[in-house]
PDB file of C-alpha atoms in Angstrom:
ATOM      1  CA  MET B   1       0.019  -0.010   0.066  1.00  0.00           C
ATOM      2  CA  PRO B   2       1.501   3.423  -0.992  1.00  0.00           C
ATOM      3  CA  LYS B   3       2.471   5.748   1.923  1.00  0.00           C
ATOM      4  CA  ALA B   4       3.585   9.323   2.145  1.00  0.00           C
ATOM      5  CA  TYR B   5       7.186  10.169   3.024  1.00  0.00           C
ATOM      6  CA  VAL B   6       9.014  13.396   3.519  1.00  0.00           C
ATOM      7  CA  GLY B   7      12.781  13.765   3.097  1.00  0.00           C
ATOM      8  CA  ILE B   8      15.772  15.844   2.253  1.00  0.00           C
ATOM      9  CA  ALA B   9      18.036  15.627  -0.796  1.00  0.00           C
ATOM     10  CA  SER B  10      21.510  17.100  -0.711  1.00  0.00           C
ATOM     11  CA  PRO B  11      24.245  17.329  -3.490  1.00  0.00           C
ATOM     12  CA  HIS B  12      25.477  13.916  -2.186  1.00  0.00           C
ATOM     13  CA  GLY B  13      22.026  12.185  -2.607  1.00  0.00           C
ATOM     14  CA  LEU B  14      19.311  11.217  -0.168  1.00  0.00           C
ATOM     15  CA  ALA B  15      19.914  12.715   3.278  1.00  0.00           C
ATOM     16  CA  VAL B  16      16.665  11.922   5.054  1.00  0.00           C
ATOM     17  CA  LEU B  17      13.547   9.794   4.369  1.00  0.00           C
ATOM     18  CA  GLN B  18      10.772   9.526   7.066  1.00  0.00           C
ATOM     19  CA  PRO B  19       7.054   8.614   6.984  1.00  0.00           C
ATOM     20  CA  GLU B  20       5.125  11.893   6.685  1.00  0.00           C
ATOM     21  CA  GLN B  21       3.786  13.072   9.990  1.00  0.00           C
ATOM     22  CA  ASP B  22       3.213  16.604  11.340  1.00  0.00           C
ATOM     23  CA  GLU B  23       6.586  16.555  13.313  1.00  0.00           C
ATOM     24  CA  THR B  24       8.629  15.192  10.436  1.00  0.00           C
ATOM     25  CA  LEU B  25       7.222  17.650   7.939  1.00  0.00           C
ATOM     26  CA  SER B  26       7.922  20.536  10.251  1.00  0.00           C
ATOM     27  CA  ALA B  27      11.462  19.317  10.823  1.00  0.00           C
ATOM     28  CA  VAL B  28      12.134  19.012   7.165  1.00  0.00           C
ATOM     29  CA  GLU B  29      10.757  22.587   6.544  1.00  0.00           C
ATOM     30  CA  ARG B  30      12.897  24.027   9.382  1.00  0.00           C
ATOM     31  CA  TYR B  31      16.050  22.149   8.254  1.00  0.00           C
ATOM     32  CA  VAL B  32      15.743  23.359   4.558  1.00  0.00           C
ATOM     33  CA  GLU B  33      15.143  26.962   5.646  1.00  0.00           C
ATOM     34  CA  LEU B  34      18.464  26.873   7.466  1.00  0.00           C
ATOM     35  CA  ASN B  35      20.453  25.039   4.655  1.00  0.00           C
ATOM     36  CA  ARG B  36      19.753  26.165   1.213  1.00  0.00           C
ATOM     37  CA  LEU B  37      21.935  23.459  -0.349  1.00  0.00           C
ATOM     38  CA  ARG B  38      19.387  20.953   0.535  1.00  0.00           C
ATOM     39  CA  VAL B  39      15.907  20.357  -0.886  1.00  0.00           C
ATOM     40  CA  GLY B  40      12.878  19.152   1.010  1.00  0.00           C
ATOM     41  CA  PHE B  41      10.460  16.855  -0.723  1.00  0.00           C
ATOM     42  CA  TRP B  42       7.403  14.660  -0.225  1.00  0.00           C
ATOM     43  CA  ALA B  43       6.912  11.366  -2.029  1.00  0.00           C
ATOM     44  CA  VAL B  44       4.374   8.609  -2.203  1.00  0.00           C
ATOM     45  CA  LEU B  45       6.029   5.151  -2.269  1.00  0.00           C
ATOM     46  CA  GLY B  46       4.867   1.533  -2.251  1.00  0.00           C
ATOM     47  CA  ASP B  47       6.141  -0.539   0.694  1.00  0.00           C
ATOM     48  CA  ASP B  48       8.622  -2.612  -1.401  1.00  0.00           C
ATOM     49  CA  ASP B  49      10.010   0.579  -3.068  1.00  0.00           C
ATOM     50  CA  ALA B  50      10.459   2.232   0.265  1.00  0.00           C
ATOM     51  CA  CYS B  51      12.267  -0.668   1.674  1.00  0.00           C
ATOM     52  CA  SER B  52      14.599  -0.779  -1.295  1.00  0.00           C
ATOM     53  CA  VAL B  53      15.370   2.988  -1.060  1.00  0.00           C
ATOM     54  CA  ARG B  54      16.005   2.692   2.645  1.00  0.00           C
ATOM     55  CA  ALA B  55      18.347  -0.362   2.120  1.00  0.00           C
ATOM     56  CA  LEU B  56      20.432   1.650  -0.314  1.00  0.00           C
ATOM     57  CA  PHE B  57      20.528   4.645   2.040  1.00  0.00           C
ATOM     58  CA  ARG B  58      21.583   2.386   5.000  1.00  0.00           C
ATOM     59  CA  CYS B  59      24.364   0.855   2.941  1.00  0.00           C
ATOM     60  CA  GLY B  60      25.768   4.417   2.137  1.00  0.00           C
ATOM     61  CA  HIS B  61      24.557   4.497  -1.412  1.00  0.00           C
ATOM     62  CA  ARG B  62      22.760   7.869  -1.130  1.00  0.00           C
ATOM     63  CA  ARG B  63      22.901   8.889  -4.822  1.00  0.00           C
ATOM     64  CA  GLU B  64      21.461   5.524  -5.856  1.00  0.00           C
ATOM     65  CA  ALA B  65      18.775   5.742  -3.179  1.00  0.00           C
ATOM     66  CA  LEU B  66      17.629   9.256  -4.441  1.00  0.00           C
ATOM     67  CA  VAL B  67      17.615   8.030  -8.047  1.00  0.00           C
ATOM     68  CA  LEU B  68      15.534   4.861  -7.087  1.00  0.00           C
ATOM     69  CA  LEU B  69      13.127   7.060  -5.035  1.00  0.00           C
ATOM     70  CA  ASP B  70      12.658   9.485  -8.042  1.00  0.00           C
ATOM     71  CA  ARG B  71      12.029   6.608 -10.426  1.00  0.00           C
ATOM     72  CA  SER B  72       9.757   4.582  -8.129  1.00  0.00           C
ATOM     73  CA  ALA B  73       7.748   7.345  -6.435  1.00  0.00           C
ATOM     74  CA  LYS B  74       4.077   7.266  -7.433  1.00  0.00           C
ATOM     75  CA  GLU B  75       4.036  11.064  -6.745  1.00  0.00           C
ATOM     76  CA  ILE B  76       6.767  13.501  -5.680  1.00  0.00           C
ATOM     77  CA  GLY B  77       7.030  17.238  -5.043  1.00  0.00           C
ATOM     78  CA  ARG B  78       9.225  19.712  -3.506  1.00  0.00           C
ATOM     79  CA  ILE B  79       8.668  21.322  -0.140  1.00  0.00           C
ATOM     80  CA  LEU B  80       9.460  24.958  -0.490  1.00  0.00           C
ATOM     81  CA  PRO B  81      10.943  26.872   2.521  1.00  0.00           C
ATOM     82  CA  ASN B  82       8.670  29.493   4.020  1.00  0.00           C
ATOM     83  CA  GLU B  83       9.515  32.825   2.626  1.00  0.00           C
ATOM     84  CA  THR B  84       9.479  35.879   4.939  1.00  0.00           C
ATOM     85  CA  VAL B  85       7.415  38.613   3.408  1.00  0.00           C
ATOM     86  CA  ARG B  86       9.284  41.887   3.528  1.00  0.00           C
ATOM     87  CA  PRO B  87       7.514  45.219   3.252  1.00  0.00           C
ATOM     88  CA  LEU B  88       8.392  47.199   0.205  1.00  0.00           C
ATOM     89  CA  LEU B  89       9.003  50.359   2.192  1.00  0.00           C
ATOM     90  CA  GLN B  90      11.071  50.261   5.296  1.00  0.00           C
TER      91      GLN B  90
END
């Protein structure tokens, strides 16, 4: 059965992949706001695909894990950092 996940991608590949929950989504958003070299994302994966991605990640194959996640995700999207709205006149 497909499940929603949130994660972080870095220039080195997959950095984090966790089941989507309020606290994991908030953590990803906060981390991405602090580190602009990383991208937050959400993805919907089947159980087998999620296990395969996690196995690659645990073995240190972060780029391969990210490629597999991208190829096997039923849906995937970017989590944009919150933008602070600045007034035009200060």
